[in-house]
PDB file of C-alpha atoms in Angstrom:
ATOM      1  CA  MET M 129       0.061  -0.053  -0.030  1.00 41.00           C
ATOM      2  CA  GLU M 130       3.033   2.353   0.249  1.00 47.00           C
ATOM      3  CA  PHE M 131       2.650   3.223  -3.431  1.00 50.00           C
ATOM      4  CA  LEU M 132      -0.871   4.629  -2.764  1.00 57.00           C
ATOM      5  CA  GLY M 133      -1.033   8.340  -1.914  1.00 62.00           C
ATOM      6  CA  PRO M 134      -3.661  10.259  -0.017  1.00 68.00           C
ATOM      7  CA  TYR M 135      -5.532  11.234  -3.205  1.00 72.00           C
ATOM      8  CA  THR M 136      -5.915   7.725  -4.601  1.00 80.00           C
ATOM      9  CA  PRO M 137      -9.696   7.740  -4.149  1.00 84.00           C
ATOM     10  CA  LEU M 138      -9.874  11.008  -6.032  1.00 83.00           C
ATOM     11  CA  ILE M 139      -7.899   9.475  -8.899  1.00 86.00           C
ATOM     12  CA  LEU M 140     -10.471   6.611  -9.033  1.00 90.00           C
ATOM     13  CA  LEU M 141     -13.334   9.046  -9.008  1.00 91.00           C
ATOM     14  CA  VAL M 142     -11.828  11.121 -11.870  1.00 91.00           C
ATOM     15  CA  PHE M 143     -11.021   7.955 -13.737  1.00 91.00           C
ATOM     16  CA  VAL M 144     -14.722   6.895 -13.586  1.00 94.00           C
ATOM     17  CA  ALA M 145     -15.825  10.474 -14.606  1.00 93.00           C
ATOM     18  CA  SER M 146     -13.343  10.299 -17.605  1.00 92.00           C
ATOM     19  CA  MET M 147     -14.810   6.947 -18.756  1.00 93.00           C
ATOM     20  CA  LEU M 148     -18.333   8.498 -18.516  1.00 94.00           C
ATOM     21  CA  ILE M 149     -17.227  11.532 -20.413  1.00 93.00           C
ATOM     22  CA  GLN M 150     -15.508   9.373 -23.215  1.00 91.00           C
ATOM     23  CA  GLY M 151     -18.735   7.443 -23.499  1.00 94.00           C
ATOM     24  CA  TYR M 152     -20.731  10.729 -23.839  1.00 93.00           C
ATOM     25  CA  LEU M 153     -18.167  11.781 -26.571  1.00 93.00           C
ATOM     26  CA  THR M 154     -18.579   8.561 -28.511  1.00 92.00           C
ATOM     27  CA  ARG M 155     -22.455   8.711 -28.318  1.00 95.00           C
ATOM     28  CA  THR M 156     -22.621  12.305 -29.288  1.00 95.00           C
ATOM     29  CA  TYR M 157     -20.268  11.980 -32.137  1.00 93.00           C
ATOM     30  CA  SER M 158     -22.108   8.861 -33.346  1.00 94.00           C
ATOM     31  CA  ARG M 159     -25.547  10.433 -33.228  1.00 95.00           C
ATOM     32  CA  TRP M 160     -24.428  13.405 -35.252  1.00 95.00           C
ATOM     33  CA  SER M 161     -22.446  11.280 -37.722  1.00 94.00           C
ATOM     34  CA  GLN M 162     -25.821   9.966 -38.768  1.00 94.00           C
ATOM     35  CA  VAL M 163     -27.172  13.465 -39.629  1.00 93.00           C
ATOM     36  CA  ARG M 164     -26.158  14.927 -42.961  1.00 93.00           C
ATOM     37  CA  ASN M 165     -25.123  18.519 -42.774  1.00 91.00           C
ATOM     38  CA  PRO M 166     -27.359  20.999 -44.761  1.00 87.00           C
ATOM     39  CA  ARG M 167     -24.697  21.924 -47.330  1.00 89.00           C
ATOM     40  CA  ASN M 168     -23.771  18.296 -48.057  1.00 92.00           C
ATOM     41  CA  LEU M 169     -20.059  19.095 -47.337  1.00 95.00           C
ATOM     42  CA  THR M 170     -17.589  16.385 -46.425  1.00 97.00           C
ATOM     43  CA  GLY M 171     -15.055  17.023 -43.602  1.00 97.00           C
ATOM     44  CA  ALA M 172     -12.438  17.582 -46.296  1.00 97.00           C
ATOM     45  CA  ASP M 173     -14.613  20.054 -48.014  1.00 97.00           C
ATOM     46  CA  VAL M 174     -15.244  22.133 -44.827  1.00 97.00           C
ATOM     47  CA  ALA M 175     -11.465  21.998 -44.047  1.00 98.00           C
ATOM     48  CA  ARG M 176     -10.515  23.186 -47.453  1.00 97.00           C
ATOM     49  CA  LEU M 177     -13.077  26.003 -47.452  1.00 96.00           C
ATOM     50  CA  MET M 178     -12.017  27.252 -43.995  1.00 97.00           C
ATOM     51  CA  LEU M 179      -8.350  26.914 -44.726  1.00 98.00           C
ATOM     52  CA  ASP M 180      -8.716  28.969 -47.933  1.00 97.00           C
ATOM     53  CA  ALA M 181     -10.849  31.520 -46.213  1.00 96.00           C
ATOM     54  CA  ASN M 182      -7.960  32.176 -43.800  1.00 96.00           C
ATOM     55  CA  GLY M 183      -5.297  32.418 -46.464  1.00 97.00           C
ATOM     56  CA  LEU M 184      -3.897  28.904 -45.710  1.00 97.00           C
ATOM     57  CA  HIS M 185      -3.997  27.665 -49.300  1.00 97.00           C
ATOM     58  CA  HIS M 186      -0.775  25.848 -48.935  1.00 96.00           C
ATOM     59  CA  VAL M 187      -1.913  23.656 -46.062  1.00 97.00           C
ATOM     60  CA  PRO M 188      -3.112  20.227 -47.406  1.00 98.00           C
ATOM     61  CA  VAL M 189      -6.023  18.142 -45.976  1.00 98.00           C
ATOM     62  CA  ASN M 190      -5.051  14.524 -45.676  1.00 97.00           C
ATOM     63  CA  ALA M 191      -7.050  11.418 -44.833  1.00 96.00           C
ATOM     64  CA  VAL M 192      -5.575   9.185 -42.095  1.00 96.00           C
ATOM     65  CA  PRO M 193      -6.654   5.833 -40.708  1.00 95.00           C
ATOM     66  CA  GLY M 194      -8.486   5.419 -37.388  1.00 91.00           C
ATOM     67  CA  ASN M 195     -11.505   6.673 -35.564  1.00 88.00           C
ATOM     68  CA  LEU M 196     -11.308  10.146 -34.050  1.00 87.00           C
ATOM     69  CA  SER M 197      -7.587  10.329 -35.046  1.00 93.00           C
ATOM     70  CA  ASP M 198      -8.071  13.883 -36.414  1.00 95.00           C
ATOM     71  CA  HIS M 199      -5.250  16.327 -35.817  1.00 95.00           C
ATOM     72  CA  TYR M 200      -3.295  19.214 -37.036  1.00 96.00           C
ATOM     73  CA  ASP M 201       0.410  18.567 -37.550  1.00 94.00           C
ATOM     74  CA  PRO M 202       2.286  21.832 -36.837  1.00 92.00           C
ATOM     75  CA  ILE M 203       5.580  20.437 -38.103  1.00 91.00           C
ATOM     76  CA  ARG M 204       4.288  19.256 -41.478  1.00 95.00           C
ATOM     77  CA  LYS M 205       1.666  21.971 -41.641  1.00 96.00           C
ATOM     78  CA  THR M 206      -1.071  19.486 -42.587  1.00 97.00           C
ATOM     79  CA  VAL M 207      -4.621  18.955 -41.468  1.00 98.00           C
ATOM     80  CA  ASN M 208      -5.294  15.201 -41.024  1.00 98.00           C
ATOM     81  CA  LEU M 209      -8.842  13.914 -40.871  1.00 97.00           C
ATOM     82  CA  SER M 210      -9.904  10.384 -39.955  1.00 96.00           C
ATOM     83  CA  GLU M 211     -11.857   8.076 -42.201  1.00 92.00           C
ATOM     84  CA  GLY M 212     -15.182   9.024 -40.629  1.00 92.00           C
ATOM     85  CA  VAL M 213     -14.643  12.680 -41.118  1.00 96.00           C
ATOM     86  CA  TYR M 214     -12.564  13.145 -44.372  1.00 97.00           C
ATOM     87  CA  GLY M 215     -15.214  11.927 -46.894  1.00 95.00           C
ATOM     88  CA  VAL M 216     -18.401  12.020 -44.826  1.00 96.00           C
ATOM     89  CA  PRO M 217     -20.955  14.861 -45.117  1.00 96.00           C
ATOM     90  CA  SER M 218     -22.149  14.676 -41.564  1.00 95.00           C
ATOM     91  CA  VAL M 219     -22.648  17.358 -38.907  1.00 95.00           C
ATOM     92  CA  SER M 220     -19.964  15.523 -36.661  1.00 96.00           C
ATOM     93  CA  ALA M 221     -17.435  15.604 -39.679  1.00 96.00           C
ATOM     94  CA  MET M 222     -18.185  19.313 -40.291  1.00 96.00           C
ATOM     95  CA  ALA M 223     -17.520  20.252 -36.651  1.00 96.00           C
ATOM     96  CA  VAL M 224     -14.429  18.060 -36.213  1.00 97.00           C
ATOM     97  CA  ALA M 225     -12.831  19.268 -39.485  1.00 97.00           C
ATOM     98  CA  ALA M 226     -13.393  22.921 -38.495  1.00 97.00           C
ATOM     99  CA  HIS M 227     -11.904  22.387 -35.122  1.00 97.00           C
ATOM    100  CA  GLU M 228      -8.709  20.997 -36.668  1.00 97.00           C
ATOM    101  CA  VAL M 229      -8.415  23.870 -39.030  1.00 98.00           C
ATOM    102  CA  GLY M 230      -8.840  26.046 -35.972  1.00 97.00           C
ATOM    103  CA  HIS M 231      -5.434  24.764 -34.840  1.00 97.00           C
ATOM    104  CA  ALA M 232      -3.919  25.528 -38.232  1.00 97.00           C
ATOM    105  CA  ILE M 233      -5.177  29.155 -37.842  1.00 98.00           C
ATOM    106  CA  GLN M 234      -3.659  29.377 -34.282  1.00 97.00           C
ATOM    107  CA  ASP M 235      -0.347  28.216 -35.913  1.00 97.00           C
ATOM    108  CA  LYS M 236      -0.639  30.979 -38.436  1.00 97.00           C
ATOM    109  CA  VAL M 237      -1.217  33.727 -35.880  1.00 97.00           C
ATOM    110  CA  ARG M 238       1.393  32.166 -33.573  1.00 96.00           C
ATOM    111  CA  MET M 239      -0.885  31.620 -30.680  1.00 96.00           C
ATOM    112  CA  PRO M 240       1.461  31.605 -27.631  1.00 95.00           C
ATOM    113  CA  ALA M 241      -0.374  28.727 -25.880  1.00 94.00           C
ATOM    114  CA  LEU M 242      -0.110  26.487 -28.956  1.00 94.00           C
ATOM    115  CA  LEU M 243       3.577  27.381 -29.336  1.00 92.00           C
ATOM    116  CA  LEU M 244       4.366  26.544 -25.779  1.00 90.00           C
ATOM    117  CA  ARG M 245       2.421  23.223 -25.971  1.00 89.00           C
ATOM    118  CA  GLY M 246       4.356  22.292 -29.087  1.00 87.00           C
ATOM    119  CA  ARG M 247       7.706  22.930 -27.164  1.00 86.00           C
ATOM    120  CA  LEU M 248       6.570  20.955 -24.238  1.00 82.00           C
ATOM    121  CA  ALA M 249       5.129  17.960 -26.053  1.00 80.00           C
ATOM    122  CA  VAL M 250       8.191  15.840 -26.745  1.00 76.00           C
ATOM    123  CA  PRO M 251      10.120  16.391 -23.538  1.00 77.00           C
ATOM    124  CA  LEU M 252       7.067  15.966 -21.390  1.00 73.00           C
ATOM    125  CA  SER M 253       6.094  12.798 -23.225  1.00 75.00           C
ATOM    126  CA  LEU M 254       9.432  11.306 -22.213  1.00 73.00           C
ATOM    127  CA  GLY M 255       9.181  12.586 -18.728  1.00 73.00           C
ATOM    128  CA  MET M 256       5.815  11.213 -18.088  1.00 75.00           C
ATOM    129  CA  ASN M 257       6.990   7.794 -19.314  1.00 78.00           C
ATOM    130  CA  LEU M 258       9.745   7.988 -16.711  1.00 80.00           C
ATOM    131  CA  ALA M 259       7.855   9.634 -13.889  1.00 79.00           C
ATOM    132  CA  PRO M 260       6.000   6.584 -12.424  1.00 80.00           C
ATOM    133  CA  TRP M 261       9.199   4.370 -12.583  1.00 82.00           C
ATOM    134  CA  LEU M 262      11.352   7.094 -10.889  1.00 79.00           C
ATOM    135  CA  LEU M 263       8.663   7.539  -8.235  1.00 78.00           C
ATOM    136  CA  MET M 264       8.394   3.710  -7.474  1.00 80.00           C
ATOM    137  CA  ALA M 265      12.244   3.417  -7.513  1.00 82.00           C
ATOM    138  CA  GLY M 266      12.581   6.147  -5.128  1.00 79.00           C
ATOM    139  CA  ILE M 267      10.072   4.550  -2.761  1.00 78.00           C
ATOM    140  CA  PHE M 268      11.620   1.165  -2.978  1.00 80.00           C
ATOM    141  CA  LEU M 269      15.177   2.434  -2.524  1.00 79.00           C
ATOM    142  CA  GLN M 270      14.086   5.053  -0.015  1.00 78.00           C
ATOM    143  CA  LEU M 271      15.674   7.834  -1.989  1.00 77.00           C
ATOM    144  CA  THR M 272      13.678  11.014  -1.317  1.00 79.00           C
ATOM    145  CA  GLY M 273      15.448  12.995  -4.020  1.00 81.00           C
ATOM    146  CA  LEU M 274      14.337  10.369  -6.659  1.00 82.00           C
ATOM    147  CA  ILE M 275      10.765  10.606  -5.461  1.00 82.00           C
ATOM    148  CA  TRP M 276      10.695  14.433  -5.848  1.00 87.00           C
ATOM    149  CA  VAL M 277      12.060  14.105  -9.304  1.00 86.00           C
ATOM    150  CA  GLY M 278       9.011  12.001 -10.190  1.00 84.00           C
ATOM    151  CA  VAL M 279       6.765  14.599  -8.401  1.00 86.00           C
ATOM    152  CA  ILE M 280       8.364  17.407 -10.609  1.00 87.00           C
ATOM    153  CA  LEU M 281       7.686  15.355 -13.822  1.00 87.00           C
ATOM    154  CA  PHE M 282       4.029  14.780 -12.734  1.00 87.00           C
ATOM    155  CA  GLY M 283       3.797  18.584 -12.121  1.00 88.00           C
ATOM    156  CA  ALA M 284       5.114  19.319 -15.604  1.00 87.00           C
ATOM    157  CA  ALA M 285       2.500  16.943 -17.194  1.00 87.00           C
ATOM    158  CA  LEU M 286      -0.184  18.963 -15.200  1.00 89.00           C
ATOM    159  CA  LEU M 287       1.326  22.071 -16.839  1.00 89.00           C
ATOM    160  CA  PHE M 288       0.930  20.516 -20.265  1.00 89.00           C
ATOM    161  CA  HIS M 289      -2.660  19.651 -19.722  1.00 90.00           C
ATOM    162  CA  LEU M 290      -3.285  23.162 -18.343  1.00 93.00           C
ATOM    163  CA  VAL M 291      -1.809  24.788 -21.473  1.00 93.00           C
ATOM    164  CA  THR M 292      -3.773  22.412 -23.695  1.00 94.00           C
ATOM    165  CA  LEU M 293      -7.119  23.713 -22.421  1.00 96.00           C
ATOM    166  CA  PRO M 294      -7.148  27.264 -23.884  1.00 96.00           C
ATOM    167  CA  VAL M 295      -5.628  25.870 -27.150  1.00 96.00           C
ATOM    168  CA  GLU M 296      -8.591  23.269 -27.583  1.00 96.00           C
ATOM    169  CA  PHE M 297     -11.296  25.734 -26.348  1.00 96.00           C
ATOM    170  CA  ASP M 298     -10.004  28.456 -28.820  1.00 97.00           C
ATOM    171  CA  ALA M 299      -9.985  26.009 -31.786  1.00 96.00           C
ATOM    172  CA  SER M 300     -13.565  25.132 -31.103  1.00 96.00           C
ATOM    173  CA  ARG M 301     -14.453  28.799 -30.819  1.00 95.00           C
ATOM    174  CA  ARG M 302     -12.885  29.500 -34.161  1.00 96.00           C
ATOM    175  CA  ALA M 303     -14.689  26.431 -35.687  1.00 96.00           C
ATOM    176  CA  LEU M 304     -18.101  27.452 -34.510  1.00 93.00           C
ATOM    177  CA  ALA M 305     -17.646  31.063 -35.563  1.00 93.00           C
ATOM    178  CA  TYR M 306     -16.668  30.016 -39.051  1.00 94.00           C
ATOM    179  CA  LEU M 307     -19.525  27.608 -39.414  1.00 93.00           C
ATOM    180  CA  GLN M 308     -21.904  30.192 -38.227  1.00 89.00           C
ATOM    181  CA  SER M 309     -20.624  33.032 -40.316  1.00 87.00           C
ATOM    182  CA  GLY M 310     -20.676  30.855 -43.504  1.00 83.00           C
ATOM    183  CA  ASN M 311     -24.044  29.460 -42.579  1.00 83.00           C
ATOM    184  CA  LEU M 312     -22.581  26.004 -43.149  1.00 87.00           C
ATOM    185  CA  THR M 313     -24.628  24.446 -40.181  1.00 81.00           C
ATOM    186  CA  GLY M 314     -27.890  25.650 -41.872  1.00 72.00           C
ATOM    187  CA  SER M 315     -30.645  24.924 -39.528  1.00 74.00           C
ATOM    188  CA  ALA M 316     -30.721  25.485 -35.730  1.00 77.00           C
ATOM    189  CA  GLU M 317     -30.436  21.642 -35.536  1.00 80.00           C
ATOM    190  CA  GLY M 318     -27.231  21.709 -37.351  1.00 80.00           C
ATOM    191  CA  GLN M 319     -25.771  24.315 -35.156  1.00 86.00           C
ATOM    192  CA  LYS M 320     -26.832  22.434 -32.079  1.00 90.00           C
ATOM    193  CA  GLY M 321     -25.228  19.347 -33.294  1.00 92.00           C
ATOM    194  CA  ALA M 322     -21.902  20.935 -34.116  1.00 93.00           C
ATOM    195  CA  GLN M 323     -21.821  22.636 -30.817  1.00 93.00           C
ATOM    196  CA  ALA M 324     -22.706  19.389 -29.065  1.00 95.00           C
ATOM    197  CA  VAL M 325     -19.833  17.468 -30.775  1.00 95.00           C
ATOM    198  CA  LEU M 326     -17.289  20.273 -29.972  1.00 94.00           C
ATOM    199  CA  THR M 327     -18.455  20.562 -26.353  1.00 94.00           C
ATOM    200  CA  ALA M 328     -18.208  16.751 -25.803  1.00 93.00           C
ATOM    201  CA  ALA M 329     -14.670  16.851 -27.169  1.00 92.00           C
ATOM    202  CA  ALA M 330     -13.832  19.765 -24.952  1.00 92.00           C
ATOM    203  CA  LEU M 331     -14.929  17.830 -21.860  1.00 93.00           C
ATOM    204  CA  THR M 332     -12.450  15.123 -22.614  1.00 93.00           C
ATOM    205  CA  TYR M 333      -9.637  17.698 -22.192  1.00 93.00           C
ATOM    206  CA  VAL M 334     -11.134  18.926 -19.004  1.00 94.00           C
ATOM    207  CA  ALA M 335     -11.105  15.315 -17.715  1.00 93.00           C
ATOM    208  CA  GLY M 336      -7.558  14.934 -18.723  1.00 92.00           C
ATOM    209  CA  PHE M 337      -6.537  17.992 -16.783  1.00 93.00           C
ATOM    210  CA  ALA M 338      -8.559  16.785 -13.806  1.00 93.00           C
ATOM    211  CA  MET M 339      -6.758  13.391 -13.915  1.00 90.00           C
ATOM    212  CA  ALA M 340      -3.333  15.081 -14.147  1.00 89.00           C
ATOM    213  CA  LEU M 341      -4.310  17.307 -11.216  1.00 92.00           C
ATOM    214  CA  ALA M 342      -5.326  14.283  -9.123  1.00 90.00           C
ATOM    215  CA  GLN M 343      -2.272  12.386  -9.885  1.00 87.00           C
ATOM    216  CA  PHE M 344       0.056  15.300  -9.073  1.00 90.00           C
ATOM    217  CA  LEU M 345      -1.674  15.965  -5.751  1.00 89.00           C
ATOM    218  CA  ASN M 346      -1.379  12.242  -4.993  1.00 86.00           C
ATOM    219  CA  VAL M 347       2.302  11.909  -5.618  1.00 85.00           C
ATOM    220  CA  LEU M 348       2.915  15.181  -3.889  1.00 86.00           C
ATOM    221  CA  GLY M 349       1.163  13.958  -0.772  1.00 83.00           C
ATOM    222  CA  LEU M 350       3.030  10.694  -1.069  1.00 79.00           C
ATOM    223  CA  ALA M 351       6.378  12.451  -1.297  1.00 80.00           C
ATOM    224  CA  ARG M 352       5.621  14.679   1.755  1.00 79.00           C
ATOM    225  CA  ASN M 353       4.698  11.666   3.805  1.00 75.00           C
ATOM    226  CA  ARG M 354       8.200  10.358   3.105  1.00 70.00           C
ATOM    227  CA  SER M 355      10.171  13.412   3.533  1.00 60.00           C
TER     228      SER M 355
END
Protein backbone atom coordinates (compact mmCIF):
# COMPACT_ATOMS: atom_id res chain seq x y z
CA MET A 1 0.00 0.00 0.00
CA GLU A 2 3.01 2.30 0.25
CA PHE A 3 2.63 3.25 -3.42
CA LEU A 4 -0.85 4.62 -2.75
CA GLY A 5 -1.00 8.32 -1.94
CA PRO A 6 -3.64 10.26 -0.01
CA TYR A 7 -5.53 11.21 -3.16
CA THR A 8 -5.91 7.72 -4.59
CA PRO A 9 -9.73 7.77 -4.08
CA LEU A 10 -9.85 11.05 -6.02
CA ILE A 11 -7.93 9.46 -8.89
CA LEU A 12 -10.41 6.60 -9.01
CA LEU A 13 -13.32 9.05 -9.00
CA VAL A 14 -11.81 11.12 -11.82
CA PHE A 15 -11.07 7.94 -13.76
CA VAL A 16 -14.72 6.89 -13.59
CA ALA A 17 -15.80 10.40 -14.60
CA SER A 18 -13.37 10.29 -17.54
CA MET A 19 -14.84 7.01 -18.74
CA LEU A 20 -18.34 8.49 -18.57
CA ILE A 21 -17.21 11.56 -20.51
CA GLN A 22 -15.53 9.40 -23.14
CA GLY A 23 -18.76 7.45 -23.50
CA TYR A 24 -20.69 10.70 -23.87
CA LEU A 25 -18.29 11.86 -26.59
CA THR A 26 -18.66 8.56 -28.44
CA ARG A 27 -22.46 8.69 -28.28
CA THR A 28 -22.64 12.36 -29.29
CA TYR A 29 -20.21 11.91 -32.17
CA SER A 30 -22.04 8.79 -33.35
CA ARG A 31 -25.45 10.46 -33.17
CA TRP A 32 -24.46 13.47 -35.25
CA SER A 33 -22.45 11.30 -37.63
CA GLN A 34 -25.81 9.97 -38.78
CA VAL A 35 -27.11 13.46 -39.57
CA ARG A 36 -26.16 14.91 -42.94
CA ASN A 37 -25.17 18.56 -42.78
CA PRO A 38 -27.39 20.99 -44.76
CA ARG A 39 -24.68 21.92 -47.28
CA ASN A 40 -23.77 18.28 -47.96
CA LEU A 41 -20.11 19.09 -47.40
CA THR A 42 -17.63 16.42 -46.34
CA GLY A 43 -15.13 17.07 -43.59
CA ALA A 44 -12.46 17.54 -46.25
CA ASP A 45 -14.64 20.10 -48.04
CA VAL A 46 -15.20 22.09 -44.85
CA ALA A 47 -11.52 22.01 -43.99
CA ARG A 48 -10.51 23.20 -47.45
CA LEU A 49 -13.04 26.04 -47.44
CA MET A 50 -12.02 27.21 -43.98
CA LEU A 51 -8.30 27.00 -44.75
CA ASP A 52 -8.69 28.99 -47.97
CA ALA A 53 -10.88 31.57 -46.23
CA ASN A 54 -8.01 32.19 -43.81
CA GLY A 55 -5.26 32.38 -46.40
CA LEU A 56 -3.93 28.89 -45.73
CA HIS A 57 -4.06 27.66 -49.33
CA HIS A 58 -0.74 25.85 -48.88
CA VAL A 59 -1.98 23.61 -46.04
CA PRO A 60 -3.11 20.22 -47.40
CA VAL A 61 -5.99 18.16 -46.02
CA ASN A 62 -5.08 14.49 -45.68
CA ALA A 63 -7.04 11.35 -44.85
CA VAL A 64 -5.59 9.23 -42.03
CA PRO A 65 -6.68 5.82 -40.71
CA GLY A 66 -8.47 5.36 -37.42
CA ASN A 67 -11.48 6.69 -35.57
CA LEU A 68 -11.30 10.18 -34.02
CA SER A 69 -7.63 10.29 -35.04
CA ASP A 70 -8.08 13.79 -36.46
CA HIS A 71 -5.28 16.25 -35.76
CA TYR A 72 -3.29 19.19 -37.08
CA ASP A 73 0.42 18.57 -37.56
CA PRO A 74 2.26 21.84 -36.80
CA ILE A 75 5.55 20.44 -38.09
CA ARG A 76 4.36 19.27 -41.50
CA LYS A 77 1.63 21.94 -41.62
CA THR A 78 -1.11 19.47 -42.55
CA VAL A 79 -4.70 18.95 -41.45
CA ASN A 80 -5.26 15.22 -40.99
CA LEU A 81 -8.80 13.86 -40.88
CA SER A 82 -9.94 10.37 -39.93
CA GLU A 83 -11.89 8.10 -42.24
CA GLY A 84 -15.19 8.99 -40.58
CA VAL A 85 -14.59 12.69 -41.14
CA TYR A 86 -12.63 13.15 -44.37
CA GLY A 87 -15.19 11.92 -46.89
CA VAL A 88 -18.38 12.05 -44.82
CA PRO A 89 -20.93 14.92 -45.14
CA SER A 90 -22.19 14.70 -41.55
CA VAL A 91 -22.63 17.33 -38.85
CA SER A 92 -19.97 15.59 -36.75
CA ALA A 93 -17.49 15.58 -39.63
CA MET A 94 -18.11 19.26 -40.27
CA ALA A 95 -17.50 20.19 -36.62
CA VAL A 96 -14.37 18.07 -36.21
CA ALA A 97 -12.81 19.28 -39.45
CA ALA A 98 -13.43 22.92 -38.56
CA HIS A 99 -11.87 22.35 -35.14
CA GLU A 100 -8.66 20.98 -36.64
CA VAL A 101 -8.45 23.93 -39.01
CA GLY A 102 -8.83 26.09 -35.93
CA HIS A 103 -5.45 24.75 -34.84
CA ALA A 104 -3.96 25.59 -38.24
CA ILE A 105 -5.17 29.17 -37.82
CA GLN A 106 -3.67 29.28 -34.32
CA ASP A 107 -0.38 28.22 -35.86
CA LYS A 108 -0.64 30.94 -38.48
CA VAL A 109 -1.22 33.69 -35.88
CA ARG A 110 1.44 32.16 -33.59
CA MET A 111 -0.87 31.64 -30.63
CA PRO A 112 1.43 31.61 -27.56
CA ALA A 113 -0.34 28.68 -25.85
CA LEU A 114 -0.10 26.55 -28.99
CA LEU A 115 3.60 27.33 -29.39
CA LEU A 116 4.25 26.52 -25.74
CA ARG A 117 2.36 23.23 -26.00
CA GLY A 118 4.41 22.30 -29.05
CA ARG A 119 7.68 22.95 -27.23
CA LEU A 120 6.55 20.96 -24.20
CA ALA A 121 5.09 17.96 -26.02
CA VAL A 122 8.19 15.84 -26.75
CA PRO A 123 10.18 16.36 -23.52
CA LEU A 124 7.08 15.96 -21.36
CA SER A 125 6.08 12.80 -23.17
CA LEU A 126 9.47 11.31 -22.31
CA GLY A 127 9.24 12.63 -18.77
CA MET A 128 5.81 11.17 -18.15
CA ASN A 129 7.01 7.75 -19.26
CA LEU A 130 9.80 7.95 -16.69
CA ALA A 131 7.88 9.60 -13.84
CA PRO A 132 6.05 6.53 -12.42
CA TRP A 133 9.22 4.43 -12.57
CA LEU A 134 11.30 7.08 -10.86
CA LEU A 135 8.65 7.45 -8.19
CA MET A 136 8.46 3.72 -7.50
CA ALA A 137 12.24 3.37 -7.55
CA GLY A 138 12.56 6.25 -5.10
CA ILE A 139 10.06 4.65 -2.72
CA PHE A 140 11.59 1.18 -3.01
CA LEU A 141 15.16 2.43 -2.54
CA GLN A 142 14.06 5.05 0.01
CA LEU A 143 15.66 7.84 -2.03
CA THR A 144 13.70 11.01 -1.26
CA GLY A 145 15.43 12.96 -4.03
CA LEU A 146 14.34 10.47 -6.66
CA ILE A 147 10.76 10.64 -5.40
CA TRP A 148 10.76 14.41 -5.79
CA VAL A 149 12.10 14.13 -9.33
CA GLY A 150 9.05 12.01 -10.10
CA VAL A 151 6.80 14.62 -8.47
CA ILE A 152 8.32 17.37 -10.61
CA LEU A 153 7.69 15.36 -13.77
CA PHE A 154 4.07 14.82 -12.76
CA GLY A 155 3.84 18.57 -12.18
CA ALA A 156 5.20 19.23 -15.66
CA ALA A 157 2.52 16.95 -17.11
CA LEU A 158 -0.10 18.97 -15.22
CA LEU A 159 1.30 22.13 -16.83
CA PHE A 160 0.98 20.54 -20.27
CA HIS A 161 -2.69 19.70 -19.67
CA LEU A 162 -3.31 23.19 -18.35
CA VAL A 163 -1.82 24.79 -21.46
CA THR A 164 -3.84 22.43 -23.65
CA LEU A 165 -7.20 23.70 -22.36
CA PRO A 166 -7.12 27.21 -23.89
CA VAL A 167 -5.69 25.80 -27.12
CA GLU A 168 -8.57 23.35 -27.56
CA PHE A 169 -11.26 25.76 -26.40
CA ASP A 170 -10.02 28.45 -28.80
CA ALA A 171 -9.95 26.01 -31.73
CA SER A 172 -13.58 25.08 -31.05
CA ARG A 173 -14.52 28.75 -30.77
CA ARG A 174 -12.94 29.46 -34.14
CA ALA A 175 -14.69 26.44 -35.64
CA LEU A 176 -18.15 27.46 -34.47
CA ALA A 177 -17.60 31.08 -35.52
CA TYR A 178 -16.66 30.01 -39.05
CA LEU A 179 -19.53 27.55 -39.39
CA GLN A 180 -21.99 30.19 -38.22
CA SER A 181 -20.62 33.04 -40.33
CA GLY A 182 -20.64 30.88 -43.44
CA ASN A 183 -24.06 29.46 -42.61
CA LEU A 184 -22.59 25.99 -43.08
CA THR A 185 -24.60 24.48 -40.26
CA GLY A 186 -27.81 25.66 -41.89
CA SER A 187 -30.67 25.01 -39.49
CA ALA A 188 -30.74 25.43 -35.73
CA GLU A 189 -30.45 21.64 -35.49
CA GLY A 190 -27.17 21.68 -37.40
CA GLN A 191 -25.81 24.39 -35.14
CA LYS A 192 -26.92 22.46 -32.08
CA GLY A 193 -25.23 19.31 -33.35
CA ALA A 194 -21.92 20.99 -34.16
CA GLN A 195 -21.84 22.64 -30.76
CA ALA A 196 -22.70 19.37 -29.00
CA VAL A 197 -19.85 17.52 -30.72
CA LEU A 198 -17.31 20.22 -29.91
CA THR A 199 -18.50 20.53 -26.31
CA ALA A 200 -18.24 16.78 -25.78
CA ALA A 201 -14.71 16.81 -27.18
CA ALA A 202 -13.77 19.74 -24.92
CA LEU A 203 -14.96 17.82 -21.86
CA THR A 204 -12.41 15.09 -22.58
CA TYR A 205 -9.62 17.67 -22.24
CA VAL A 206 -11.12 18.93 -18.98
CA ALA A 207 -11.16 15.33 -17.76
CA GLY A 208 -7.52 14.93 -18.81
CA PHE A 209 -6.57 17.99 -16.79
CA ALA A 210 -8.56 16.76 -13.78
CA MET A 211 -6.76 13.40 -13.91
CA ALA A 212 -3.35 15.08 -14.18
CA LEU A 213 -4.23 17.30 -11.20
CA ALA A 214 -5.39 14.35 -9.10
CA GLN A 215 -2.24 12.39 -9.93
CA PHE A 216 -0.01 15.35 -9.08
CA LEU A 217 -1.73 15.94 -5.73
CA ASN A 218 -1.47 12.23 -4.99
CA VAL A 219 2.27 11.92 -5.65
CA LEU A 220 2.90 15.25 -3.89
CA GLY A 221 1.16 13.95 -0.77
CA LEU A 222 3.04 10.67 -1.06
CA ALA A 223 6.37 12.52 -1.30
CA ARG A 224 5.58 14.71 1.69
CA ASN A 225 4.70 11.68 3.77
CA ARG A 226 8.15 10.25 3.09
CA SER A 227 10.18 13.41 3.53
